[in-house]
Amino acid sequence: MHPIFLPLSDAIVAHYRRGGLDSNGQPPERRVVQPGDGVPCRHTLERLPEGSAYLVVGHRPFEGLNPYTETGPLFLAADEVPGAAPSRSLPPFLTAPAYIVRGYSADERIVYGTGAVTPTDRIIERCADLLARDDIAFVHVRSASNNCYHVRVERGDG
């Protein structure tokens, strides 16, 4: 089993780029990447270059609503750029020393005991271990310092 890292969908990103309201009912905030910002785009799965425009939105990366479906800030390239393809490789924007890796059930609830601060070079292995479990439907990789959502991970073929 190989974990697959999934970027935010083209449809969701297009909605925000058109000024569509975020999960908090607010329009996206437009900003410009400043030196040293290191803005991680959840659509390209790359760090955005200095001087480029980006959007800040309150996003809930879940289908339904329940006490576990958190909403938080995320960043997206404001310009029309192609999104990343789903990949077995670790997304290039994951450059911090460690991230929270956490498993969720099919009904989008945290599976207690699965969340762990994981060194970046062990994320693929940790995701594979979690996704091998029957009670885990998908995994989130989140900031270890701020708990911000970065990327969803699902089971891949093979």
mmCIF file of C-alpha atoms in Angstrom:
data_model
loop_
_atom_site.group_PDB
_atom_site.id
_atom_site.type_symbol
_atom_site.label_atom_id
_atom_site.label_comp_id
_atom_site.label_asym_id
_atom_site.label_seq_id
_atom_site.Cartn_x
_atom_site.Cartn_y
_atom_site.Cartn_z
ATOM 1 C CA MET A 1 0.000 0.000 0.000
ATOM 2 C CA HIS A 2 1.379 3.355 -1.040
ATOM 3 C CA PRO A 3 0.065 6.605 0.453
ATOM 4 C CA ILE A 4 -1.089 9.200 -2.093
ATOM 5 C CA PHE A 5 -0.789 12.910 -1.267
ATOM 6 C CA LEU A 6 -3.747 14.905 -2.618
ATOM 7 C CA PRO A 7 -3.671 18.632 -3.394
ATOM 8 C CA LEU A 8 -6.732 20.792 -2.879
ATOM 9 C CA SER A 9 -9.011 20.220 -5.885
ATOM 10 C CA ASP A 10 -9.092 22.506 -8.920
ATOM 11 C CA ALA A 11 -12.823 23.139 -8.331
ATOM 12 C CA ILE A 12 -12.324 24.335 -4.747
ATOM 13 C CA VAL A 13 -9.406 26.553 -5.726
ATOM 14 C CA ALA A 14 -11.334 28.030 -8.689
ATOM 15 C CA HIS A 15 -14.175 28.909 -6.302
ATOM 16 C CA TYR A 16 -11.809 30.853 -4.045
ATOM 17 C CA ARG A 17 -9.996 32.515 -6.965
ATOM 18 C CA ARG A 18 -13.367 33.820 -8.211
ATOM 19 C CA GLY A 19 -13.895 35.436 -4.801
ATOM 20 C CA GLY A 20 -16.174 32.693 -3.507
ATOM 21 C CA LEU A 21 -16.844 32.677 0.206
ATOM 22 C CA ASP A 22 -14.745 30.452 2.435
ATOM 23 C CA SER A 23 -15.924 28.064 5.154
ATOM 24 C CA ASN A 24 -16.402 31.053 7.474
ATOM 25 C CA GLY A 25 -18.602 32.883 4.952
ATOM 26 C CA GLN A 26 -15.880 35.419 4.141
ATOM 27 C CA PRO A 27 -14.210 36.320 0.835
ATOM 28 C CA PRO A 28 -10.559 35.322 0.428
ATOM 29 C CA GLU A 29 -7.917 37.771 1.641
ATOM 30 C CA ARG A 30 -5.350 38.670 -1.017
ATOM 31 C CA ARG A 31 -1.720 39.110 0.007
ATOM 32 C CA VAL A 32 1.762 39.162 -1.536
ATOM 33 C CA VAL A 33 4.566 36.814 -0.506
ATOM 34 C CA GLN A 34 7.202 38.796 1.381
ATOM 35 C CA PRO A 35 10.865 37.800 1.779
ATOM 36 C CA GLY A 36 11.161 34.878 4.169
ATOM 37 C CA ASP A 37 7.418 34.112 4.229
ATOM 38 C CA GLY A 38 7.663 30.581 2.829
ATOM 39 C CA VAL A 39 3.963 30.447 1.897
ATOM 40 C CA PRO A 40 2.873 26.809 1.270
ATOM 41 C CA CYS A 41 0.188 26.554 -1.445
ATOM 42 C CA ARG A 42 -2.242 23.694 -0.782
ATOM 43 C CA HIS A 43 -3.031 23.436 -4.502
ATOM 44 C CA THR A 44 0.439 23.373 -6.084
ATOM 45 C CA LEU A 45 2.015 21.718 -3.010
ATOM 46 C CA GLU A 46 4.957 24.099 -3.543
ATOM 47 C CA ARG A 47 6.210 27.146 -1.658
ATOM 48 C CA LEU A 48 5.087 30.293 -3.470
ATOM 49 C CA PRO A 49 7.823 32.575 -4.797
ATOM 50 C CA GLU A 50 8.536 35.955 -3.255
ATOM 51 C CA GLY A 51 6.410 38.707 -4.803
ATOM 52 C CA SER A 52 3.613 36.406 -5.942
ATOM 53 C CA ALA A 53 0.003 36.987 -4.944
ATOM 54 C CA TYR A 54 -1.747 34.482 -2.732
ATOM 55 C CA LEU A 55 -5.100 34.000 -1.044
ATOM 56 C CA VAL A 56 -5.774 33.285 2.617
ATOM 57 C CA VAL A 57 -9.025 31.443 3.243
ATOM 58 C CA GLY A 58 -10.707 29.744 6.158
ATOM 59 C CA HIS A 59 -11.120 26.225 4.836
ATOM 60 C CA ARG A 60 -12.695 23.054 6.223
ATOM 61 C CA PRO A 61 -11.044 20.084 4.457
ATOM 62 C CA PHE A 62 -13.930 17.704 5.129
ATOM 63 C CA GLU A 63 -17.147 16.729 3.338
ATOM 64 C CA GLY A 64 -19.501 16.882 6.325
ATOM 65 C CA LEU A 65 -19.971 18.669 9.610
ATOM 66 C CA ASN A 66 -19.295 17.249 13.039
ATOM 67 C CA PRO A 67 -17.294 18.360 16.086
ATOM 68 C CA TYR A 68 -14.060 17.054 14.484
ATOM 69 C CA THR A 69 -14.282 18.820 11.117
ATOM 70 C CA GLU A 70 -11.953 21.707 11.884
ATOM 71 C CA THR A 71 -11.804 24.937 9.896
ATOM 72 C CA GLY A 72 -8.528 26.773 9.628
ATOM 73 C CA PRO A 73 -6.477 29.108 7.480
ATOM 74 C CA LEU A 74 -4.751 27.958 4.353
ATOM 75 C CA PHE A 75 -2.870 29.594 1.498
ATOM 76 C CA LEU A 76 -3.426 29.311 -2.256
ATOM 77 C CA ALA A 77 -1.705 30.853 -5.272
ATOM 78 C CA ALA A 78 -3.982 33.702 -6.373
ATOM 79 C CA ASP A 79 -2.982 33.378 -10.027
ATOM 80 C CA GLU A 80 -4.181 30.683 -12.411
ATOM 81 C CA VAL A 81 -1.455 28.091 -11.983
ATOM 82 C CA PRO A 82 -1.888 24.341 -12.373
ATOM 83 C CA GLY A 83 -2.368 22.281 -9.276
ATOM 84 C CA ALA A 84 -0.139 19.407 -8.329
ATOM 85 C CA ALA A 85 -1.064 15.912 -9.412
ATOM 86 C CA PRO A 86 -1.782 13.339 -6.701
ATOM 87 C CA SER A 87 1.575 11.821 -5.847
ATOM 88 C CA ARG A 88 3.303 9.101 -3.870
ATOM 89 C CA SER A 89 6.147 11.538 -3.232
ATOM 90 C CA LEU A 90 6.330 13.829 -0.240
ATOM 91 C CA PRO A 91 5.012 17.262 -1.291
ATOM 92 C CA PRO A 92 7.885 19.740 -1.787
ATOM 93 C CA PHE A 93 6.267 22.366 0.442
ATOM 94 C CA LEU A 94 6.737 20.190 3.534
ATOM 95 C CA THR A 95 10.034 21.744 4.616
ATOM 96 C CA ALA A 96 9.653 22.009 8.407
ATOM 97 C CA PRO A 97 11.491 19.471 10.595
ATOM 98 C CA ALA A 98 8.236 17.768 11.669
ATOM 99 C CA TYR A 99 4.458 17.739 11.150
ATOM 100 C CA ILE A 100 1.413 16.321 12.899
ATOM 101 C CA VAL A 101 0.197 13.192 11.113
ATOM 102 C CA ARG A 102 -3.312 12.149 12.190
ATOM 103 C CA GLY A 103 -5.762 9.462 11.098
ATOM 104 C CA TYR A 104 -9.498 9.938 10.542
ATOM 105 C CA SER A 105 -12.368 7.459 10.324
ATOM 106 C CA ALA A 106 -14.764 7.155 7.382
ATOM 107 C CA ASP A 107 -17.209 9.413 9.265
ATOM 108 C CA GLU A 108 -14.499 12.123 9.463
ATOM 109 C CA ARG A 109 -13.709 11.804 13.142
ATOM 110 C CA ILE A 110 -10.226 11.803 14.617
ATOM 111 C CA VAL A 111 -9.144 8.286 15.492
ATOM 112 C CA TYR A 112 -7.728 8.857 18.954
ATOM 113 C CA GLY A 113 -4.171 7.758 19.494
ATOM 114 C CA THR A 114 -3.181 8.246 15.849
ATOM 115 C CA GLY A 115 -2.013 11.856 16.011
ATOM 116 C CA ALA A 116 1.730 12.241 16.394
ATOM 117 C CA VAL A 117 4.373 14.835 15.683
ATOM 118 C CA THR A 118 6.349 13.058 12.988
ATOM 119 C CA PRO A 119 9.763 13.940 11.553
ATOM 120 C CA THR A 120 9.302 15.012 7.937
ATOM 121 C CA ASP A 121 11.501 12.213 6.605
ATOM 122 C CA ARG A 122 9.187 9.653 8.308
ATOM 123 C CA ILE A 123 5.830 11.021 7.071
ATOM 124 C CA ILE A 124 5.386 8.529 4.221
ATOM 125 C CA GLU A 125 6.131 5.607 6.528
ATOM 126 C CA ARG A 126 3.770 6.940 9.229
ATOM 127 C CA CYS A 127 0.978 7.469 6.686
ATOM 128 C CA ALA A 128 1.448 3.942 5.312
ATOM 129 C CA ASP A 129 1.252 2.491 8.829
ATOM 130 C CA LEU A 130 -1.955 4.396 9.598
ATOM 131 C CA LEU A 131 -3.604 3.628 6.256
ATOM 132 C CA ALA A 132 -2.907 -0.083 6.750
ATOM 133 C CA ARG A 133 -5.433 0.008 9.586
ATOM 134 C CA ASP A 134 -9.095 -0.782 8.854
ATOM 135 C CA ASP A 135 -10.325 2.024 11.118
ATOM 136 C CA ILE A 136 -8.420 4.751 9.212
ATOM 137 C CA ALA A 137 -10.071 6.148 6.049
ATOM 138 C CA PHE A 138 -7.643 9.014 5.404
ATOM 139 C CA VAL A 139 -4.831 10.965 7.022
ATOM 140 C CA HIS A 140 -4.080 14.656 7.407
ATOM 141 C CA VAL A 141 -0.620 16.165 7.534
ATOM 142 C CA ARG A 142 -0.807 19.337 9.627
ATOM 143 C CA SER A 143 1.573 21.946 10.991
ATOM 144 C CA ALA A 144 3.286 20.774 14.178
ATOM 145 C CA SER A 145 3.384 24.355 15.490
ATOM 146 C CA ASN A 146 -0.022 25.733 14.427
ATOM 147 C CA ASN A 147 -2.120 22.642 13.531
ATOM 148 C CA CYS A 148 -2.910 24.126 10.086
ATOM 149 C CA TYR A 149 -4.049 21.640 7.466
ATOM 150 C CA HIS A 150 -1.454 20.955 4.759
ATOM 151 C CA VAL A 151 -2.426 17.885 2.762
ATOM 152 C CA ARG A 152 -4.772 14.898 2.715
ATOM 153 C CA VAL A 153 -3.340 11.417 2.285
ATOM 154 C CA GLU A 154 -5.292 8.384 1.072
ATOM 155 C CA ARG A 155 -4.562 4.792 0.104
ATOM 156 C CA GLY A 156 -2.975 4.340 -3.289
ATOM 157 C CA ASP A 157 -2.954 1.340 -5.566
ATOM 158 C CA GLY A 158 -0.441 -1.436 -5.110
#
